[in-house]
Amino acid sequence: MFLTKLKINPAKRASRELLASPERMHAAVLGCFPPGEHADDSGRTLWRLDQRGKVEFSLLMVSPREPDCGGFVESYGWLPGESTRTASYEPLLDGLKMGQRWRFRLSANPVHAVKDPAHPAARGKRVGHVTAGQQFDWLLARAARNGFSMGTVDEPTALVDSRELLRFKKKPTDKREVTVLRASYSGVLQVTDIDALRHALCHGIGPAKSYGCGLLTLAPLN
């Protein structure tokens, strides 16, 4: 697995169009790999857009093979060598230990299934959680199965620090828009299951992974 950070130059018109459309960003991410080679048994390609201020945009990407970012940098980045950085993810994955505490960030699509009373046997429709409390509870309920804890319900070590509703069309000619409710989480987690956490880091958490949701990243406390 590889972790890649790409800096995006918002002064470029193409970059501004890219930043405005998760569908275009998804296509640009897949364009860094040969067709069909963005996922395998070890993991899938996940991405997240991080923003600092109004002009600093970074695309973070985790992938099972090393990406070729030359085309991305030419179209959306700054100078070659200054726009991209790729490193092996294996040292972090192999270094996980029970009880470790890490700072984390996650952008996710917190949803729940709503059943149709007229068709109780049918699969429920996915509906986004709206409030920050509901969104936090969604992640708290999934923490253990993904190999970590975030304190307790009464004394959590994380929070929802931003929320946004994304609206976009998959194709310019589409009449209907895709809507994705995205929540960003940050804080401190503690490792409770190494294998489950590795799986979460490589395969993502929750739905809408094609649209910048699901990527969990860790950083040392100090």
mmCIF file of C-alpha atoms in Angstrom:
data_model
loop_
_atom_site.group_PDB
_atom_site.id
_atom_site.type_symbol
_atom_site.label_atom_id
_atom_site.label_comp_id
_atom_site.label_asym_id
_atom_site.label_seq_id
_atom_site.Cartn_x
_atom_site.Cartn_y
_atom_site.Cartn_z
ATOM 1 C CA MET A 1 0.000 0.000 0.000
ATOM 2 C CA PHE A 2 1.068 3.579 -0.698
ATOM 3 C CA LEU A 3 0.167 6.970 0.751
ATOM 4 C CA THR A 4 0.303 9.927 -1.643
ATOM 5 C CA LYS A 5 -0.138 13.651 -1.051
ATOM 6 C CA LEU A 6 -0.820 15.900 -4.034
ATOM 7 C CA LYS A 7 -0.915 19.684 -3.780
ATOM 8 C CA ILE A 8 -3.492 21.330 -6.034
ATOM 9 C CA ASN A 9 -2.957 24.753 -7.607
ATOM 10 C CA PRO A 10 -6.333 26.561 -7.331
ATOM 11 C CA ALA A 11 -5.134 29.320 -9.679
ATOM 12 C CA LYS A 12 -5.666 26.949 -12.596
ATOM 13 C CA ARG A 13 -9.125 26.905 -14.124
ATOM 14 C CA ALA A 14 -9.001 23.124 -14.481
ATOM 15 C CA SER A 15 -8.205 22.840 -10.768
ATOM 16 C CA ARG A 16 -11.184 24.962 -9.786
ATOM 17 C CA GLU A 17 -13.447 22.748 -11.883
ATOM 18 C CA LEU A 18 -11.864 19.695 -10.281
ATOM 19 C CA LEU A 19 -12.369 21.005 -6.741
ATOM 20 C CA ALA A 20 -16.027 21.701 -7.473
ATOM 21 C CA SER A 21 -16.867 18.152 -8.602
ATOM 22 C CA PRO A 22 -16.290 14.926 -6.633
ATOM 23 C CA GLU A 23 -17.094 13.042 -9.834
ATOM 24 C CA ARG A 24 -14.220 14.775 -11.696
ATOM 25 C CA MET A 25 -11.904 14.227 -8.744
ATOM 26 C CA HIS A 26 -12.786 10.535 -8.695
ATOM 27 C CA ALA A 27 -11.964 10.275 -12.407
ATOM 28 C CA ALA A 28 -8.684 12.156 -11.912
ATOM 29 C CA VAL A 29 -7.687 9.806 -9.083
ATOM 30 C CA LEU A 30 -8.409 6.706 -11.179
ATOM 31 C CA GLY A 31 -6.410 8.293 -14.000
ATOM 32 C CA CYS A 32 -3.268 7.832 -11.886
ATOM 33 C CA PHE A 33 -3.521 4.042 -12.390
ATOM 34 C CA PRO A 34 -3.742 1.646 -15.323
ATOM 35 C CA PRO A 35 -7.346 0.597 -16.016
ATOM 36 C CA GLY A 36 -8.644 -1.822 -13.417
ATOM 37 C CA GLU A 37 -5.559 -1.616 -11.187
ATOM 38 C CA HIS A 38 -6.791 0.778 -8.504
ATOM 39 C CA ALA A 39 -7.912 -2.031 -6.168
ATOM 40 C CA ASP A 40 -6.940 -5.561 -5.163
ATOM 41 C CA ASP A 41 -7.247 -7.894 -2.158
ATOM 42 C CA SER A 42 -4.877 -5.753 -0.085
ATOM 43 C CA GLY A 43 -7.024 -2.641 -0.370
ATOM 44 C CA ARG A 44 -8.688 -0.112 -2.621
ATOM 45 C CA THR A 45 -7.856 3.408 -3.699
ATOM 46 C CA LEU A 46 -9.264 5.922 -1.227
ATOM 47 C CA TRP A 47 -8.985 9.687 -1.389
ATOM 48 C CA ARG A 48 -9.757 12.770 0.655
ATOM 49 C CA LEU A 49 -9.526 16.465 -0.084
ATOM 50 C CA ASP A 50 -7.986 18.502 2.747
ATOM 51 C CA GLN A 51 -8.190 22.281 2.783
ATOM 52 C CA ARG A 52 -6.243 24.810 4.832
ATOM 53 C CA GLY A 53 -7.399 28.377 4.461
ATOM 54 C CA LYS A 54 -8.763 29.492 1.098
ATOM 55 C CA VAL A 55 -5.863 28.603 -1.173
ATOM 56 C CA GLU A 56 -4.198 25.453 0.193
ATOM 57 C CA PHE A 57 -5.723 22.245 -1.156
ATOM 58 C CA SER A 58 -4.194 18.800 -0.783
ATOM 59 C CA LEU A 59 -5.426 15.496 -2.161
ATOM 60 C CA LEU A 60 -4.546 12.540 0.078
ATOM 61 C CA MET A 61 -4.691 9.119 -1.523
ATOM 62 C CA VAL A 62 -4.125 5.572 -0.243
ATOM 63 C CA SER A 63 -3.701 2.923 -2.944
ATOM 64 C CA PRO A 64 -2.567 -0.703 -3.336
ATOM 65 C CA ARG A 65 -0.087 0.236 -6.073
ATOM 66 C CA GLU A 66 2.102 3.296 -6.530
ATOM 67 C CA PRO A 67 0.284 5.924 -8.618
ATOM 68 C CA ASP A 68 1.660 7.701 -11.663
ATOM 69 C CA CYS A 69 0.732 11.297 -10.851
ATOM 70 C CA GLY A 70 2.474 13.004 -13.785
ATOM 71 C CA GLY A 71 -0.720 13.781 -15.656
ATOM 72 C CA PHE A 72 -2.468 14.973 -12.497
ATOM 73 C CA VAL A 73 0.385 17.323 -11.613
ATOM 74 C CA GLU A 74 0.542 18.721 -15.134
ATOM 75 C CA SER A 75 -3.180 19.473 -15.171
ATOM 76 C CA TYR A 76 -3.842 20.514 -11.575
ATOM 77 C CA GLY A 77 -0.610 20.805 -9.602
ATOM 78 C CA TRP A 78 2.265 23.176 -9.055
ATOM 79 C CA LEU A 79 5.814 22.490 -10.253
ATOM 80 C CA PRO A 80 6.817 18.812 -10.683
ATOM 81 C CA GLY A 81 8.532 17.593 -7.524
ATOM 82 C CA GLU A 82 6.748 20.189 -5.418
ATOM 83 C CA SER A 83 3.223 18.919 -6.019
ATOM 84 C CA THR A 84 3.437 15.248 -5.106
ATOM 85 C CA ARG A 85 4.905 12.978 -2.468
ATOM 86 C CA THR A 86 4.428 9.211 -2.268
ATOM 87 C CA ALA A 87 5.632 6.851 0.459
ATOM 88 C CA SER A 88 5.119 3.219 1.370
ATOM 89 C CA TYR A 89 2.229 2.696 3.797
ATOM 90 C CA GLU A 90 3.658 -0.586 5.065
ATOM 91 C CA PRO A 91 5.795 0.852 7.935
ATOM 92 C CA LEU A 92 2.696 2.378 9.503
ATOM 93 C CA LEU A 93 0.539 -0.716 8.930
ATOM 94 C CA ASP A 94 3.237 -3.042 10.283
ATOM 95 C CA GLY A 95 3.931 -0.765 13.253
ATOM 96 C CA LEU A 96 0.426 -0.788 14.711
ATOM 97 C CA LYS A 97 0.292 -2.121 18.266
ATOM 98 C CA MET A 98 -2.474 -2.746 20.759
ATOM 99 C CA GLY A 99 -3.121 0.220 23.001
ATOM 100 C CA GLN A 100 -1.330 2.763 20.790
ATOM 101 C CA ARG A 101 -2.890 6.208 20.615
ATOM 102 C CA TRP A 102 -2.900 8.189 17.369
ATOM 103 C CA ARG A 103 -4.276 11.457 16.112
ATOM 104 C CA PHE A 104 -6.684 10.754 13.281
ATOM 105 C CA ARG A 105 -8.705 12.398 10.550
ATOM 106 C CA LEU A 106 -11.620 10.913 8.653
ATOM 107 C CA SER A 107 -14.115 12.226 6.122
ATOM 108 C CA ALA A 108 -17.108 9.905 5.928
ATOM 109 C CA ASN A 109 -20.679 9.594 4.704
ATOM 110 C CA PRO A 110 -22.681 8.749 7.861
ATOM 111 C CA VAL A 111 -25.938 7.117 6.789
ATOM 112 C CA HIS A 112 -28.582 4.762 8.105
ATOM 113 C CA ALA A 113 -31.116 2.524 6.388
ATOM 114 C CA VAL A 114 -34.793 3.493 6.482
ATOM 115 C CA LYS A 115 -37.259 0.680 5.782
ATOM 116 C CA ASP A 116 -40.372 1.139 3.660
ATOM 117 C CA PRO A 117 -43.304 -0.065 5.834
ATOM 118 C CA ALA A 118 -45.044 -1.273 2.679
ATOM 119 C CA HIS A 119 -42.075 -3.534 1.856
ATOM 120 C CA PRO A 120 -40.568 -4.639 5.189
ATOM 121 C CA ALA A 121 -38.479 -7.408 3.611
ATOM 122 C CA ALA A 122 -36.823 -5.062 1.144
ATOM 123 C CA ARG A 123 -33.486 -3.437 1.745
ATOM 124 C CA GLY A 124 -33.806 -0.050 3.424
ATOM 125 C CA LYS A 125 -33.022 3.215 1.644
ATOM 126 C CA ARG A 126 -29.822 4.961 2.707
ATOM 127 C CA VAL A 127 -30.529 8.281 4.387
ATOM 128 C CA GLY A 128 -27.835 10.628 5.684
ATOM 129 C CA HIS A 129 -27.551 11.545 9.344
ATOM 130 C CA VAL A 130 -28.124 15.281 9.616
ATOM 131 C CA THR A 131 -27.033 16.535 13.026
ATOM 132 C CA ALA A 132 -23.480 16.553 14.360
ATOM 133 C CA GLY A 133 -24.629 14.374 17.263
ATOM 134 C CA GLN A 134 -26.094 11.743 14.954
ATOM 135 C CA GLN A 135 -22.978 11.799 12.808
ATOM 136 C CA PHE A 136 -20.690 11.367 15.796
ATOM 137 C CA ASP A 137 -22.807 8.506 17.163
ATOM 138 C CA TRP A 138 -22.578 6.829 13.749
ATOM 139 C CA LEU A 139 -18.775 6.684 13.966
ATOM 140 C CA LEU A 140 -18.786 5.797 17.652
ATOM 141 C CA ALA A 141 -21.006 2.791 16.874
ATOM 142 C CA ARG A 142 -18.524 1.620 14.202
ATOM 143 C CA ALA A 143 -15.287 2.259 16.049
ATOM 144 C CA ALA A 144 -14.936 -1.180 17.681
ATOM 145 C CA ARG A 145 -15.543 -3.121 14.455
ATOM 146 C CA ASN A 146 -12.882 -0.969 12.781
ATOM 147 C CA GLY A 147 -10.289 -1.657 15.466
ATOM 148 C CA PHE A 148 -10.262 1.477 17.621
ATOM 149 C CA SER A 149 -11.930 3.376 20.439
ATOM 150 C CA MET A 150 -12.571 7.112 20.858
ATOM 151 C CA GLY A 151 -12.962 7.420 24.611
ATOM 152 C CA THR A 152 -16.489 7.042 25.971
ATOM 153 C CA VAL A 153 -19.901 8.438 25.131
ATOM 154 C CA ASP A 154 -19.593 10.844 28.065
ATOM 155 C CA GLU A 155 -15.922 11.683 27.494
ATOM 156 C CA PRO A 156 -15.100 11.271 23.789
ATOM 157 C CA THR A 157 -11.620 11.953 22.422
ATOM 158 C CA ALA A 158 -12.872 13.061 18.988
ATOM 159 C CA LEU A 159 -15.426 15.346 17.387
ATOM 160 C CA VAL A 160 -17.174 16.263 14.158
ATOM 161 C CA ASP A 161 -15.281 19.357 13.038
ATOM 162 C CA SER A 162 -17.054 20.105 9.741
ATOM 163 C CA ARG A 163 -20.088 19.037 7.730
ATOM 164 C CA GLU A 164 -21.134 19.663 4.154
ATOM 165 C CA LEU A 165 -23.765 18.609 1.654
ATOM 166 C CA LEU A 166 -22.274 17.845 -1.759
ATOM 167 C CA ARG A 167 -24.477 18.194 -4.836
ATOM 168 C CA PHE A 168 -23.165 17.296 -8.275
ATOM 169 C CA LYS A 169 -24.031 15.559 -11.518
ATOM 170 C CA LYS A 170 -22.215 12.481 -12.741
ATOM 171 C CA LYS A 171 -22.564 13.803 -16.295
ATOM 172 C CA PRO A 172 -23.323 17.368 -17.438
ATOM 173 C CA THR A 173 -26.390 16.071 -19.290
ATOM 174 C CA ASP A 174 -27.861 14.341 -16.214
ATOM 175 C CA LYS A 175 -31.085 15.875 -14.911
ATOM 176 C CA ARG A 176 -30.748 14.434 -11.423
ATOM 177 C CA GLU A 177 -28.034 15.411 -8.978
ATOM 178 C CA VAL A 178 -26.085 13.118 -6.675
ATOM 179 C CA THR A 179 -26.185 14.249 -3.055
ATOM 180 C CA VAL A 180 -23.617 13.154 -0.482
ATOM 181 C CA LEU A 181 -23.650 14.324 3.124
ATOM 182 C CA ARG A 182 -20.008 14.395 4.213
ATOM 183 C CA ALA A 183 -18.812 14.774 7.799
ATOM 184 C CA SER A 184 -15.194 15.277 8.849
ATOM 185 C CA TYR A 185 -13.927 13.854 12.132
ATOM 186 C CA SER A 186 -10.730 14.483 14.050
ATOM 187 C CA GLY A 187 -9.308 13.604 17.444
ATOM 188 C CA VAL A 188 -7.428 10.795 19.148
ATOM 189 C CA LEU A 189 -8.095 7.075 18.801
ATOM 190 C CA GLN A 190 -6.705 4.041 20.606
ATOM 191 C CA VAL A 191 -5.921 0.766 18.842
ATOM 192 C CA THR A 192 -8.133 -2.101 20.071
ATOM 193 C CA ASP A 193 -7.864 -4.579 17.156
ATOM 194 C CA ILE A 194 -4.806 -4.388 14.884
ATOM 195 C CA ASP A 195 -6.178 -6.442 11.979
ATOM 196 C CA ALA A 196 -9.495 -4.575 11.942
ATOM 197 C CA LEU A 197 -7.751 -1.193 11.990
ATOM 198 C CA ARG A 198 -5.437 -2.231 9.148
ATOM 199 C CA HIS A 199 -8.493 -3.224 7.137
ATOM 200 C CA ALA A 200 -10.146 0.142 7.846
ATOM 201 C CA LEU A 201 -7.008 2.010 6.786
ATOM 202 C CA CYS A 202 -6.759 0.087 3.503
ATOM 203 C CA HIS A 203 -10.438 -0.394 2.619
ATOM 204 C CA GLY A 204 -12.105 2.652 4.165
ATOM 205 C CA ILE A 205 -15.043 3.268 6.491
ATOM 206 C CA GLY A 206 -18.629 3.731 5.353
ATOM 207 C CA PRO A 207 -20.135 4.359 1.884
ATOM 208 C CA ALA A 208 -19.473 6.955 -0.859
ATOM 209 C CA LYS A 209 -15.769 6.072 -1.080
ATOM 210 C CA SER A 210 -15.679 7.095 -4.739
ATOM 211 C CA TYR A 211 -16.587 10.630 -3.679
ATOM 212 C CA GLY A 212 -13.906 11.357 -1.117
ATOM 213 C CA CYS A 213 -15.375 9.546 1.886
ATOM 214 C CA GLY A 214 -13.956 6.718 3.983
ATOM 215 C CA LEU A 215 -10.234 7.529 4.158
ATOM 216 C CA LEU A 216 -8.929 7.280 7.741
ATOM 217 C CA THR A 217 -5.430 8.684 8.306
ATOM 218 C CA LEU A 218 -3.226 8.514 11.405
ATOM 219 C CA ALA A 219 -0.506 10.773 12.745
ATOM 220 C CA PRO A 220 1.697 10.556 15.871
ATOM 221 C CA LEU A 221 0.449 12.360 18.949
ATOM 222 C CA ASN A 222 3.648 14.399 19.182
#
